[in-house]
Amino acid sequence: MSIRGVIVQGSSRSKGNTYQISSFVQDNSGFDIVDLKSKQIGQFDYEFKNQNDDFIPLIREIVANYDIIIFVTPVYWYAMSGIMKVFFDRITDCLQLEKKIGRDLRGKATAMISCGSDQELKKGFNMPFVESANYLGMNYLGDVHCWIEDTEIPEKVKQDLIDFITTII
Ligand SMILES: Cc1cc2nc3c(=O)[nH]c(=O)nc-3n(C[C@H](O)[C@H](O)[C@H](O)COP(=O)(O)O)c2cc1C
């Protein structure tokens, strides 16, 4: 049976540079793409007042259908995008309210792909992904950094992505 994977894209534009990377990963893995920008997902709320937005149905669908979750985020101000961070903040709903979903995240695999304009990614960028996976009992498979040059994915980045995909699936 083949591994079921999902690419969770957290860019502030649906068809920008991060999408180019998500698309390349999709073409080389067969994984589905979820575009967080197309969803209505509110900021974490201590009173869970946004339980009727798109977050709970989305995370429920992810835990039901996939074994590997690859987070693909642009680098915005040296960190993950705001859209991606809100998604992580909302995982708190699954620890406090929708506890079955939280339990079902355990044992799943996760990985992260960053897309910046710089070739260099500052040390520590991956820490929230690594530590969140640890906290949630998920298996962190690793990460790879990407960038776009003149609207194209450079050959080195393509090779790094193919090597990465080969090691995780
Ligand atoms: C708000 C904002 C902040 C950014 N900060 C960084 C940064 O800290 N480091 C970096 O390498 N690139 C930075 N960039 C460039 C983007 O990471 C880069 O252009 C990326 O490919 C954009 O992907 P997107 O088209 O999916 O938004 C920033 C871009 C924006 C819009």
Coordinates of C-alpha atoms and ligand atoms in Angstrom, one line a residue:
M1 CA 0.0 0.0 0.0
S2 CA 1.4 3.4 -0.9
I3 CA 1.9 6.1 1.8
R4 CA -0.8 8.7 1.9
G5 CA 0.7 12.2 2.2
V6 CA -0.6 15.7 2.2
I7 CA 1.2 19.0 1.5
V8 CA -0.1 21.7 3.8
Q9 CA 0.8 25.0 2.1
G10 CA 0.8 28.2 4.2
S11 CA 1.6 31.0 1.8
S12 CA -0.2 34.4 1.6
R13 CA -0.6 33.8 -2.1
S14 CA -2.1 30.6 -3.4
K15 CA -0.1 30.5 -6.7
G16 CA 3.2 32.1 -5.7
N17 CA 6.7 30.8 -5.1
T18 CA 5.7 28.4 -2.3
Y19 CA 3.1 26.9 -4.6
Q20 CA 5.8 26.3 -7.2
I21 CA 7.6 24.2 -4.6
S22 CA 4.4 22.5 -3.4
S23 CA 3.6 21.6 -7.0
F24 CA 7.0 20.2 -7.6
V25 CA 6.7 18.0 -4.5
Q26 CA 3.2 16.9 -5.6
D27 CA 4.5 15.9 -9.1
N28 CA 7.3 13.9 -7.5
S29 CA 5.3 12.3 -4.6
G30 CA 1.6 12.1 -5.8
F31 CA 0.7 13.8 -2.5
D32 CA -2.4 16.1 -2.3
I33 CA -2.1 19.8 -1.6
V34 CA -4.1 21.7 0.9
D35 CA -3.9 25.5 0.5
L36 CA -4.5 27.2 3.9
K37 CA -5.0 30.5 2.2
S38 CA -8.2 29.2 0.6
K39 CA -9.6 28.3 4.1
Q40 CA -11.3 30.4 6.7
I41 CA -9.2 29.7 9.8
G42 CA -9.4 32.1 12.6
Q43 CA -6.8 32.9 15.2
F44 CA -6.8 30.7 18.3
D45 CA -9.5 31.7 20.8
Y46 CA -9.5 30.6 24.4
E47 CA -13.3 30.4 24.3
F48 CA -13.2 28.4 21.1
K49 CA -15.6 30.9 19.5
N50 CA -14.5 30.0 16.0
Q51 CA -15.4 26.3 16.2
N52 CA -17.5 26.7 13.1
D53 CA -14.7 27.8 10.8
D54 CA -12.8 25.6 8.4
F55 CA -10.1 24.4 10.9
I56 CA -11.8 21.4 12.6
P57 CA -13.2 19.8 9.4
L58 CA -9.8 20.3 7.8
I59 CA -7.7 18.7 10.5
R60 CA -10.3 15.9 10.9
E61 CA -9.9 15.2 7.2
I62 CA -6.1 15.3 7.4
V63 CA -5.9 12.8 10.3
A64 CA -8.5 10.5 8.7
N65 CA -6.8 10.3 5.3
Y66 CA -3.0 10.8 5.6
D67 CA 0.1 9.3 7.2
I68 CA 2.5 12.1 6.4
I69 CA 1.9 15.8 6.6
I70 CA 4.5 18.0 4.9
F71 CA 4.2 21.7 6.0
V72 CA 5.4 24.0 3.2
T73 CA 5.8 27.6 4.3
P74 CA 7.4 30.7 2.9
V75 CA 10.0 32.5 5.1
Y76 CA 8.4 35.7 6.2
W77 CA 10.6 37.8 8.6
Y78 CA 12.8 34.8 9.4
A79 CA 9.9 32.7 10.6
M80 CA 7.0 30.6 9.3
S81 CA 4.2 32.5 7.7
G82 CA 1.4 33.9 9.8
I83 CA -1.1 31.6 8.1
M84 CA 1.0 28.6 9.0
K85 CA 1.4 29.8 12.6
V86 CA -2.3 30.3 13.0
F87 CA -2.8 26.7 11.8
F88 CA -0.3 25.5 14.5
D89 CA -2.0 27.7 17.2
R90 CA -5.3 26.1 16.3
I91 CA -4.0 22.6 16.9
T92 CA -4.5 23.6 20.5
D93 CA -8.2 23.0 19.8
C94 CA -7.4 19.3 19.3
L95 CA -5.7 19.1 22.7
Q96 CA -8.5 20.8 24.6
L97 CA -11.8 20.3 22.8
E98 CA -11.5 17.8 20.0
K99 CA -9.2 15.4 21.9
K100 CA -9.7 12.4 19.6
I101 CA -8.2 14.4 16.7
G102 CA -5.3 15.2 19.0
R103 CA -4.8 11.5 19.8
D104 CA -5.0 10.6 16.2
L105 CA -2.2 12.9 15.3
R106 CA 0.1 10.7 17.4
G107 CA 2.3 8.4 15.4
K108 CA 1.8 10.3 12.1
A109 CA 4.9 11.6 10.3
T110 CA 5.6 15.2 9.6
A111 CA 8.2 17.2 7.7
M112 CA 8.8 20.8 6.7
I113 CA 9.8 22.6 3.5
S114 CA 10.7 26.3 3.7
C115 CA 10.8 28.7 0.7
G116 CA 12.6 32.0 1.1
S117 CA 14.3 34.5 -1.2
D118 CA 17.7 33.8 0.5
Q119 CA 19.6 30.6 0.0
E120 CA 20.5 30.7 3.7
L121 CA 17.9 29.8 6.2
K122 CA 18.7 31.2 9.7
K123 CA 19.5 28.7 12.4
G124 CA 16.4 27.7 14.5
F125 CA 13.8 28.2 11.8
N126 CA 12.8 24.5 12.0
M127 CA 12.6 24.5 15.9
P128 CA 8.8 25.1 16.2
F129 CA 8.2 22.3 13.7
V130 CA 10.5 19.8 15.5
E131 CA 9.3 20.7 19.0
S132 CA 5.6 20.7 18.0
A133 CA 6.0 17.3 16.4
N134 CA 7.7 16.0 19.6
Y135 CA 4.9 17.5 21.8
L136 CA 2.2 16.0 19.7
G137 CA 3.9 12.5 19.5
M138 CA 4.5 12.8 15.8
N139 CA 7.6 11.5 14.0
Y140 CA 9.6 14.4 12.5
L141 CA 11.2 13.2 9.3
G142 CA 13.3 16.3 8.5
D143 CA 13.2 19.5 6.4
V144 CA 14.6 21.1 3.3
H145 CA 15.1 24.7 2.4
C146 CA 14.2 26.1 -1.1
W147 CA 14.3 29.3 -3.0
I148 CA 13.3 30.5 -6.4
E149 CA 15.6 32.2 -8.9
D150 CA 14.2 34.2 -11.8
T151 CA 10.8 32.6 -11.3
E152 CA 12.3 29.1 -11.6
I153 CA 13.2 26.4 -9.1
P154 CA 17.1 26.1 -9.3
E155 CA 18.5 22.7 -10.3
K156 CA 20.1 22.3 -6.9
V157 CA 16.8 22.9 -5.1
K158 CA 15.1 20.4 -7.4
Q159 CA 17.7 17.8 -6.6
D160 CA 17.5 18.5 -2.8
L161 CA 13.7 18.1 -3.0
I162 CA 13.9 14.8 -4.9
D163 CA 16.5 13.5 -2.4
F164 CA 14.2 14.6 0.5
I165 CA 11.1 13.0 -1.0
T166 CA 13.0 9.8 -1.6
T167 CA 14.1 9.6 2.0
I168 CA 10.7 10.3 3.5
I169 CA 8.5 8.0 1.4
Ligands
LIG1 C1 6.3 39.6 4.4 C2 7.5 39.0 3.8 C3 8.6 38.7 4.6 C4 9.8 38.1 4.0 N1 10.8 37.8 4.8 C5 11.8 37.0 4.3 C6 12.9 36.6 5.1 O1 13.0 36.9 6.3 N2 13.9 35.8 4.5 C7 13.9 35.4 3.2 O2 14.8 34.7 2.7 N3 12.9 35.8 2.4 C8 11.8 36.6 2.9 N4 10.8 37.0 2.1 C9 10.8 36.5 0.7 C10 9.9 35.3 0.5 O3 10.2 34.3 1.5 C11 10.1 34.7 -0.8 O4 9.8 35.6 -1.8 C12 9.2 33.5 -1.0 O5 9.6 32.8 -2.1 C13 7.7 34.0 -1.1 O6 6.8 32.9 -1.3 P1 5.3 33.2 -1.7 O7 5.3 33.6 -3.1 O8 4.6 31.8 -1.6 O9 4.8 34.2 -0.7 C14 9.7 37.7 2.6 C15 8.6 38.0 1.9 C16 7.5 38.6 2.4 C17 6.3 38.9 1.6

